[in-house]
Short mmCIF file of C-alpha atoms in Angstrom, two decimals:
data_model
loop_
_atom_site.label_atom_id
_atom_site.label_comp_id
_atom_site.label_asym_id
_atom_site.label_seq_id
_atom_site.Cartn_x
_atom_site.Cartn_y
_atom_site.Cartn_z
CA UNK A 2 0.00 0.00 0.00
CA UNK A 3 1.77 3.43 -1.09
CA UNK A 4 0.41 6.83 0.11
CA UNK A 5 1.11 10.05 -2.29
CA UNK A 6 2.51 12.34 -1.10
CA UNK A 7 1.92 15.93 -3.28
CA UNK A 8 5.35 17.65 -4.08
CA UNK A 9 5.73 20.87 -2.59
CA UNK A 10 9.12 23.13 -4.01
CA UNK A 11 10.30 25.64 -2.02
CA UNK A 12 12.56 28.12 -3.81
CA UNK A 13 14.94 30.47 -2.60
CA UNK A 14 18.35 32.85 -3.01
CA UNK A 15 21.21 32.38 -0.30
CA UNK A 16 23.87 34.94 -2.14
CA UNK A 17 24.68 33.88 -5.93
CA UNK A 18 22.95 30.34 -5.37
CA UNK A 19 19.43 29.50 -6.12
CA UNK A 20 17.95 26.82 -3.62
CA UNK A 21 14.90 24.66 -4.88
CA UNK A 22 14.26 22.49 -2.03
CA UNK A 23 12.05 20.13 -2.87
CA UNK A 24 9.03 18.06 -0.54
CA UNK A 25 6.55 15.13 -1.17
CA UNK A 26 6.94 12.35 -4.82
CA UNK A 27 8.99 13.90 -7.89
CA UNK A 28 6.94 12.03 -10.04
CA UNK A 29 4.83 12.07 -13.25
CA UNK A 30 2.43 14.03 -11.11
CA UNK A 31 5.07 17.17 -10.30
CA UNK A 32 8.09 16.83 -13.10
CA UNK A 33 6.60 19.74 -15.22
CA UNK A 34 6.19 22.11 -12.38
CA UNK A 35 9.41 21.66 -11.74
CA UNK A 36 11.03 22.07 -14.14
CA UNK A 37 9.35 25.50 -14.95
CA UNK A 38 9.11 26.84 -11.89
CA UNK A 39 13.36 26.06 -11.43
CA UNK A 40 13.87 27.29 -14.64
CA UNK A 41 12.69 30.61 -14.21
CA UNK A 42 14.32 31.39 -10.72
CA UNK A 43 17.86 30.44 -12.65
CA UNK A 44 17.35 33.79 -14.20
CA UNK A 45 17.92 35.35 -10.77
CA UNK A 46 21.58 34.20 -10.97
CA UNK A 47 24.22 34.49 -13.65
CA UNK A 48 25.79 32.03 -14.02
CA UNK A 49 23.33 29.91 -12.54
CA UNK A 50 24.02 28.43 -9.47
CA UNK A 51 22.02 25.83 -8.24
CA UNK A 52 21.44 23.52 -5.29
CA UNK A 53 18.50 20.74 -5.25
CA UNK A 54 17.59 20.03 -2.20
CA UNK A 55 16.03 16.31 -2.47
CA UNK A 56 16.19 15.51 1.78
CA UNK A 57 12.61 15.67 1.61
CA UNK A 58 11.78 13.63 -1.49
CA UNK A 59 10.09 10.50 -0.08
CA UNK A 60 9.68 9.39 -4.43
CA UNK A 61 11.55 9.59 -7.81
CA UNK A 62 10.69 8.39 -10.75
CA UNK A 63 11.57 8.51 -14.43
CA UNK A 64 9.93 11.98 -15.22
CA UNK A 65 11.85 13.17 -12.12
CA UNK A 66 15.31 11.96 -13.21
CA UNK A 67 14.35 13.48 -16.51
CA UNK A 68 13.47 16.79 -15.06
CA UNK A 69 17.01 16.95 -13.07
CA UNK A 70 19.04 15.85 -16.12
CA UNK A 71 16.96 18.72 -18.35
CA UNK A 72 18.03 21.44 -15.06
CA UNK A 73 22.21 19.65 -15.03
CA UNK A 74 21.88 20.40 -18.87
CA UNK A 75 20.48 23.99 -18.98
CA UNK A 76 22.46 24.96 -16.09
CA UNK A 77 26.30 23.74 -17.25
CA UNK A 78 25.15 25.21 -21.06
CA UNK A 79 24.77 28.88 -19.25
CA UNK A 80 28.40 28.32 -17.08
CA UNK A 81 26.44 27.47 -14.29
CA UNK A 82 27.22 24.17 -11.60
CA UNK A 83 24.15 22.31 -10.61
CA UNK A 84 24.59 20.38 -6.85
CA UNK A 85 22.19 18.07 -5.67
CA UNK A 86 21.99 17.44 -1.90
CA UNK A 87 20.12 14.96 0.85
CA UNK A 88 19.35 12.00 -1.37
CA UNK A 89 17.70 9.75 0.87
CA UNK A 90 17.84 5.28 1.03
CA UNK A 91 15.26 5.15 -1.73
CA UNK A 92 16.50 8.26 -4.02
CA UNK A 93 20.40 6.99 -3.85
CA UNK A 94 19.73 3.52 -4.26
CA UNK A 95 17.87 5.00 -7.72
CA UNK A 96 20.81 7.12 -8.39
CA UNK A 97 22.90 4.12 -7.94
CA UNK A 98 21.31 1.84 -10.07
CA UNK A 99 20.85 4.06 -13.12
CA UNK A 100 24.32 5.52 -12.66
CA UNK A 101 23.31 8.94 -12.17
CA UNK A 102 25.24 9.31 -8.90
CA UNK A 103 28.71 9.54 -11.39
CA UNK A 104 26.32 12.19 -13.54
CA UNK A 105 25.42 14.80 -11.13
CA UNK A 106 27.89 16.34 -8.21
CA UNK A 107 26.09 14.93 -4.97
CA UNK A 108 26.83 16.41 -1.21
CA UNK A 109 25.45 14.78 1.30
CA UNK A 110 23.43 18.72 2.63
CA UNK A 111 22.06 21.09 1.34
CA UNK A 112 24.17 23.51 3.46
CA UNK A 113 27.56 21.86 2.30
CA UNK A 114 26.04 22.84 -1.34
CA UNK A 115 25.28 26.05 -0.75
CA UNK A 116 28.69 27.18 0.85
CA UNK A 117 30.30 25.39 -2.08
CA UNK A 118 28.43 27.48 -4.72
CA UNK A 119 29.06 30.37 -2.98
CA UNK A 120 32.35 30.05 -2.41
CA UNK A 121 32.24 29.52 -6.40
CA UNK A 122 30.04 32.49 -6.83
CA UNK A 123 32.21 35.49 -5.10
CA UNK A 124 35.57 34.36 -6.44
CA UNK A 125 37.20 36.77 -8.42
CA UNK A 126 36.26 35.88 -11.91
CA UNK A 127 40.29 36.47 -13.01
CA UNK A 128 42.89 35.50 -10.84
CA UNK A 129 46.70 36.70 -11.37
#
C-alpha cells in the first residue's frame, strides 16, 4: 500500500545560489512544475548556481530523473554548476542503479552545497 505524497518546491536565493528544495513524490504528477518553476528562478543568478535540495523527497521516478538531467543540462550550457543534496535510502539507491550518482555532483546537505556554490560564486572571476 503506497500513500502520495503531493510535491511541494520551495525556492529560494542564499547569495549567488538559487535553492529549490524540494518536498513530497517527484513524479509524473510534479516533473513539469518543476522544471518550470526552477527554470525561471535560474534567471535570478548568472551564471546559474544551483542547489536541489532532495532531503525531503520520499519518491523519484523517471519523469523526475528526466526533469534533473533537463536542469544539469540547462544549467552547465549557461556556465552554471548544478549540486544536488540529501538523497535519501530510496533516491540513492535509484541514483545508484541508473548511474546517475557519477552524472550529477552529490553532497550529502544542502548547506555543504550552498557554501560550495558560494564560495564559487564570489571568487574573483580572473585571478593573477
Amino acid at each position: 500500500m503506497t500513500s502520495e505524497q503531493a510535491l511541494s518546491i520551495s525556492l529560494g536565493l542564499q547569495g549567488p545560489c538559487v535553492i529549490a528544495r524540494l518536498t513530497g513524490d517527484f513524479d509524473f504528477g510534479s516533473a513539469a512544475e518543476v522544471r518550470d518553476r526552477v527554470t525561471k528562478a535560474l534567471d535570478l543568478t548568472q551564471p546559474p548556481l544551483l542547489v536541489i535540495d532532495m532531503q525531503a523527497v520520499s519518491v523519484c521516478d523517471s519523469s523526475g530523473l528526466s526533469v534533473l538531467v533537463y536542469l544539469h543540462k540547462a544549467v552547465t550550457a549557461s556556465g552554471g554548476k548544478l549540486l544536488l543534496s540529501g538523497l535519501n535510502g530510496r533516491c540513492k539507491h535509484l541514483f545508484a542503479i541508473t548511474a546517475l550518482d557519477k552524472f550529477f555532483d552529490i553532497r550529502s546537505t544542502a548547506e555543504l552545497a550552498i557554501a560550495e556554490l558560494n564560495e564559487a560564486g564570489s571568487s574573483p572571476p580572473f585571478s593573477g
